[in-house]
């Protein structure tokens, strides 16, 4: 469940402004603040089912944006590449030509994909 939560938060970070204000608020309460559907419904003066419906529409919209634009996937790949290059370059001791060339290759791949 944690993976889904992290994924939804990341999707909201990238595509949240494309949602309605109500969807943004409910996604934040549910995924970021860890409120239950019942707590949200009680706080908003609505039914649990209404909250569920809004959340499901928002989740679907966020996933569709990612399918079309792929910004989160690109971000994750870029971050992994930068972390790998950083690790190679931070090695203490004798940094060999092989490690330097690998780090350069990673960085060039990232620059080409941006």
PDB file of C-alpha atoms in Angstrom:
ATOM      1  CA  UNK A   1       0.000   0.000   0.000  1.00  0.00           C
ATOM      2  CA  UNK A   2       2.916   2.321   0.678  1.00  0.00           C
ATOM      3  CA  UNK A   3       4.071   2.091  -2.932  1.00  0.00           C
ATOM      4  CA  UNK A   4       0.628   3.156  -4.193  1.00  0.00           C
ATOM      5  CA  UNK A   5       0.563   6.018  -1.707  1.00  0.00           C
ATOM      6  CA  UNK A   6       3.987   7.257  -2.794  1.00  0.00           C
ATOM      7  CA  UNK A   7       3.036   6.880  -6.450  1.00  0.00           C
ATOM      8  CA  UNK A   8      -0.218   8.836  -6.020  1.00  0.00           C
ATOM      9  CA  UNK A   9       1.566  11.603  -4.115  1.00  0.00           C
ATOM     10  CA  UNK A  10       4.143  11.871  -6.878  1.00  0.00           C
ATOM     11  CA  UNK A  11       1.414  11.965  -9.534  1.00  0.00           C
ATOM     12  CA  UNK A  12      -0.332  14.704  -7.565  1.00  0.00           C
ATOM     13  CA  UNK A  13       2.913  16.656  -7.323  1.00  0.00           C
ATOM     14  CA  UNK A  14       3.286  16.608 -11.097  1.00  0.00           C
ATOM     15  CA  UNK A  15      -0.312  16.794 -12.296  1.00  0.00           C
ATOM     16  CA  UNK A  16      -2.269  18.080  -9.287  1.00  0.00           C
ATOM     17  CA  UNK A  17      -2.964  21.515 -10.787  1.00  0.00           C
ATOM     18  CA  UNK A  18      -4.844  19.763 -13.611  1.00  0.00           C
ATOM     19  CA  UNK A  19      -7.375  18.401 -11.103  1.00  0.00           C
ATOM     20  CA  UNK A  20     -10.290  20.324  -9.654  1.00  0.00           C
ATOM     21  CA  UNK A  21      -9.685  22.007  -6.298  1.00  0.00           C
ATOM     22  CA  UNK A  22     -11.982  19.468  -4.625  1.00  0.00           C
ATOM     23  CA  UNK A  23     -10.026  16.565  -6.123  1.00  0.00           C
ATOM     24  CA  UNK A  24      -6.728  18.132  -5.065  1.00  0.00           C
ATOM     25  CA  UNK A  25      -7.965  18.593  -1.502  1.00  0.00           C
ATOM     26  CA  UNK A  26      -9.312  15.051  -1.183  1.00  0.00           C
ATOM     27  CA  UNK A  27      -6.175  13.482  -2.675  1.00  0.00           C
ATOM     28  CA  UNK A  28      -4.089  15.484  -0.186  1.00  0.00           C
ATOM     29  CA  UNK A  29      -6.217  14.505   2.796  1.00  0.00           C
ATOM     30  CA  UNK A  30      -6.347  10.824   1.833  1.00  0.00           C
ATOM     31  CA  UNK A  31      -2.802  10.188   0.635  1.00  0.00           C
ATOM     32  CA  UNK A  32      -0.661  12.874   2.265  1.00  0.00           C
ATOM     33  CA  UNK A  33      -2.492  13.391   5.565  1.00  0.00           C
ATOM     34  CA  UNK A  34      -3.602   9.730   5.858  1.00  0.00           C
ATOM     35  CA  UNK A  35      -7.257  10.477   6.594  1.00  0.00           C
ATOM     36  CA  UNK A  36      -9.783   7.694   6.142  1.00  0.00           C
ATOM     37  CA  UNK A  37     -12.743   8.011   3.782  1.00  0.00           C
ATOM     38  CA  UNK A  38     -15.010   8.304   6.821  1.00  0.00           C
ATOM     39  CA  UNK A  39     -12.940  11.084   8.365  1.00  0.00           C
ATOM     40  CA  UNK A  40     -12.949  13.043   5.124  1.00  0.00           C
ATOM     41  CA  UNK A  41     -16.693  12.539   4.667  1.00  0.00           C
ATOM     42  CA  UNK A  42     -17.450  13.668   8.208  1.00  0.00           C
ATOM     43  CA  UNK A  43     -15.178  16.707   7.892  1.00  0.00           C
ATOM     44  CA  UNK A  44     -16.668  17.693   4.518  1.00  0.00           C
ATOM     45  CA  UNK A  45     -20.284  16.981   5.501  1.00  0.00           C
ATOM     46  CA  UNK A  46     -20.778  14.437   2.749  1.00  0.00           C
ATOM     47  CA  UNK A  47     -21.071  10.683   2.359  1.00  0.00           C
ATOM     48  CA  UNK A  48     -18.228   8.211   2.359  1.00  0.00           C
ATOM     49  CA  UNK A  49     -19.350   7.053  -1.097  1.00  0.00           C
ATOM     50  CA  UNK A  50     -19.152  10.604  -2.470  1.00  0.00           C
ATOM     51  CA  UNK A  51     -15.594  10.936  -1.181  1.00  0.00           C
ATOM     52  CA  UNK A  52     -14.689   7.561  -2.680  1.00  0.00           C
ATOM     53  CA  UNK A  53     -16.137   8.565  -6.071  1.00  0.00           C
ATOM     54  CA  UNK A  54     -14.215  11.854  -6.181  1.00  0.00           C
ATOM     55  CA  UNK A  55     -10.975  10.094  -5.166  1.00  0.00           C
ATOM     56  CA  UNK A  56     -11.394   7.397  -7.817  1.00  0.00           C
ATOM     57  CA  UNK A  57     -12.041  10.009 -10.541  1.00  0.00           C
ATOM     58  CA  UNK A  58      -8.980  11.961  -9.412  1.00  0.00           C
ATOM     59  CA  UNK A  59      -6.789   8.833  -9.332  1.00  0.00           C
ATOM     60  CA  UNK A  60      -7.967   7.855 -12.821  1.00  0.00           C
ATOM     61  CA  UNK A  61      -7.272  11.336 -14.146  1.00  0.00           C
ATOM     62  CA  UNK A  62      -3.772  11.388 -12.630  1.00  0.00           C
ATOM     63  CA  UNK A  63      -2.948   7.987 -14.092  1.00  0.00           C
ATOM     64  CA  UNK A  64      -4.235   9.039 -17.526  1.00  0.00           C
ATOM     65  CA  UNK A  65      -2.074  12.176 -17.450  1.00  0.00           C
ATOM     66  CA  UNK A  66       0.953  10.030 -16.649  1.00  0.00           C
ATOM     67  CA  UNK A  67       0.133   7.569 -19.451  1.00  0.00           C
ATOM     68  CA  UNK A  68      -0.043  10.446 -21.934  1.00  0.00           C
ATOM     69  CA  UNK A  69       2.840  12.591 -20.706  1.00  0.00           C
ATOM     70  CA  UNK A  70       5.136  10.247 -18.777  1.00  0.00           C
ATOM     71  CA  UNK A  71       6.659  13.009 -16.652  1.00  0.00           C
ATOM     72  CA  UNK A  72       6.886  10.929 -13.465  1.00  0.00           C
ATOM     73  CA  UNK A  73       8.563   8.011 -15.244  1.00  0.00           C
ATOM     74  CA  UNK A  74      11.050  10.374 -16.880  1.00  0.00           C
ATOM     75  CA  UNK A  75      11.753  12.022 -13.525  1.00  0.00           C
ATOM     76  CA  UNK A  76      12.352   8.660 -11.817  1.00  0.00           C
ATOM     77  CA  UNK A  77      14.707   7.476 -14.578  1.00  0.00           C
ATOM     78  CA  UNK A  78      16.607  10.764 -14.503  1.00  0.00           C
ATOM     79  CA  UNK A  79      16.951  10.624 -10.734  1.00  0.00           C
ATOM     80  CA  UNK A  80      18.220   7.028 -10.823  1.00  0.00           C
ATOM     81  CA  UNK A  81      20.775   7.944 -13.463  1.00  0.00           C
ATOM     82  CA  UNK A  82      21.988  10.937 -11.487  1.00  0.00           C
ATOM     83  CA  UNK A  83      22.249   8.837  -8.321  1.00  0.00           C
ATOM     84  CA  UNK A  84      24.250   6.186 -10.175  1.00  0.00           C
ATOM     85  CA  UNK A  85      26.589   8.775 -11.712  1.00  0.00           C
ATOM     86  CA  UNK A  86      26.963  10.467  -8.333  1.00  0.00           C
ATOM     87  CA  UNK A  87      27.843   7.151  -6.673  1.00  0.00           C
ATOM     88  CA  UNK A  88      30.458   6.393  -9.315  1.00  0.00           C
ATOM     89  CA  UNK A  89      32.044   9.822  -8.979  1.00  0.00           C
ATOM     90  CA  UNK A  90      32.027   9.801  -5.166  1.00  0.00           C
ATOM     91  CA  UNK A  91      34.066   6.628  -4.883  1.00  0.00           C
ATOM     92  CA  UNK A  92      37.112   7.358  -2.812  1.00  0.00           C
ATOM     93  CA  UNK A  93      40.509   6.104  -3.690  1.00  0.00           C
ATOM     94  CA  UNK A  94      41.519   5.577  -7.255  1.00  0.00           C
ATOM     95  CA  UNK A  95      38.725   6.582  -9.564  1.00  0.00           C
ATOM     96  CA  UNK A  96      39.473   4.698 -12.706  1.00  0.00           C
ATOM     97  CA  UNK A  97      38.886   5.742 -16.275  1.00  0.00           C
ATOM     98  CA  UNK A  98      36.167   3.089 -16.517  1.00  0.00           C
ATOM     99  CA  UNK A  99      34.077   4.693 -13.721  1.00  0.00           C
ATOM    100  CA  UNK A 100      34.539   8.171 -15.167  1.00  0.00           C
ATOM    101  CA  UNK A 101      33.492   7.007 -18.639  1.00  0.00           C
ATOM    102  CA  UNK A 102      30.432   5.234 -17.197  1.00  0.00           C
ATOM    103  CA  UNK A 103      29.401   8.379 -15.271  1.00  0.00           C
ATOM    104  CA  UNK A 104      29.835  10.496 -18.410  1.00  0.00           C
ATOM    105  CA  UNK A 105      27.776   8.008 -20.409  1.00  0.00           C
ATOM    106  CA  UNK A 106      24.963   8.157 -17.834  1.00  0.00           C
ATOM    107  CA  UNK A 107      24.988  11.957 -17.767  1.00  0.00           C
ATOM    108  CA  UNK A 108      24.965  12.177 -21.572  1.00  0.00           C
ATOM    109  CA  UNK A 109      21.995   9.809 -21.682  1.00  0.00           C
ATOM    110  CA  UNK A 110      20.122  12.009 -19.243  1.00  0.00           C
ATOM    111  CA  UNK A 111      20.928  15.169 -21.222  1.00  0.00           C
ATOM    112  CA  UNK A 112      19.701  13.562 -24.446  1.00  0.00           C
ATOM    113  CA  UNK A 113      16.413  12.485 -22.880  1.00  0.00           C
ATOM    114  CA  UNK A 114      15.562  15.921 -21.512  1.00  0.00           C
TER     115      UNK A 114
END
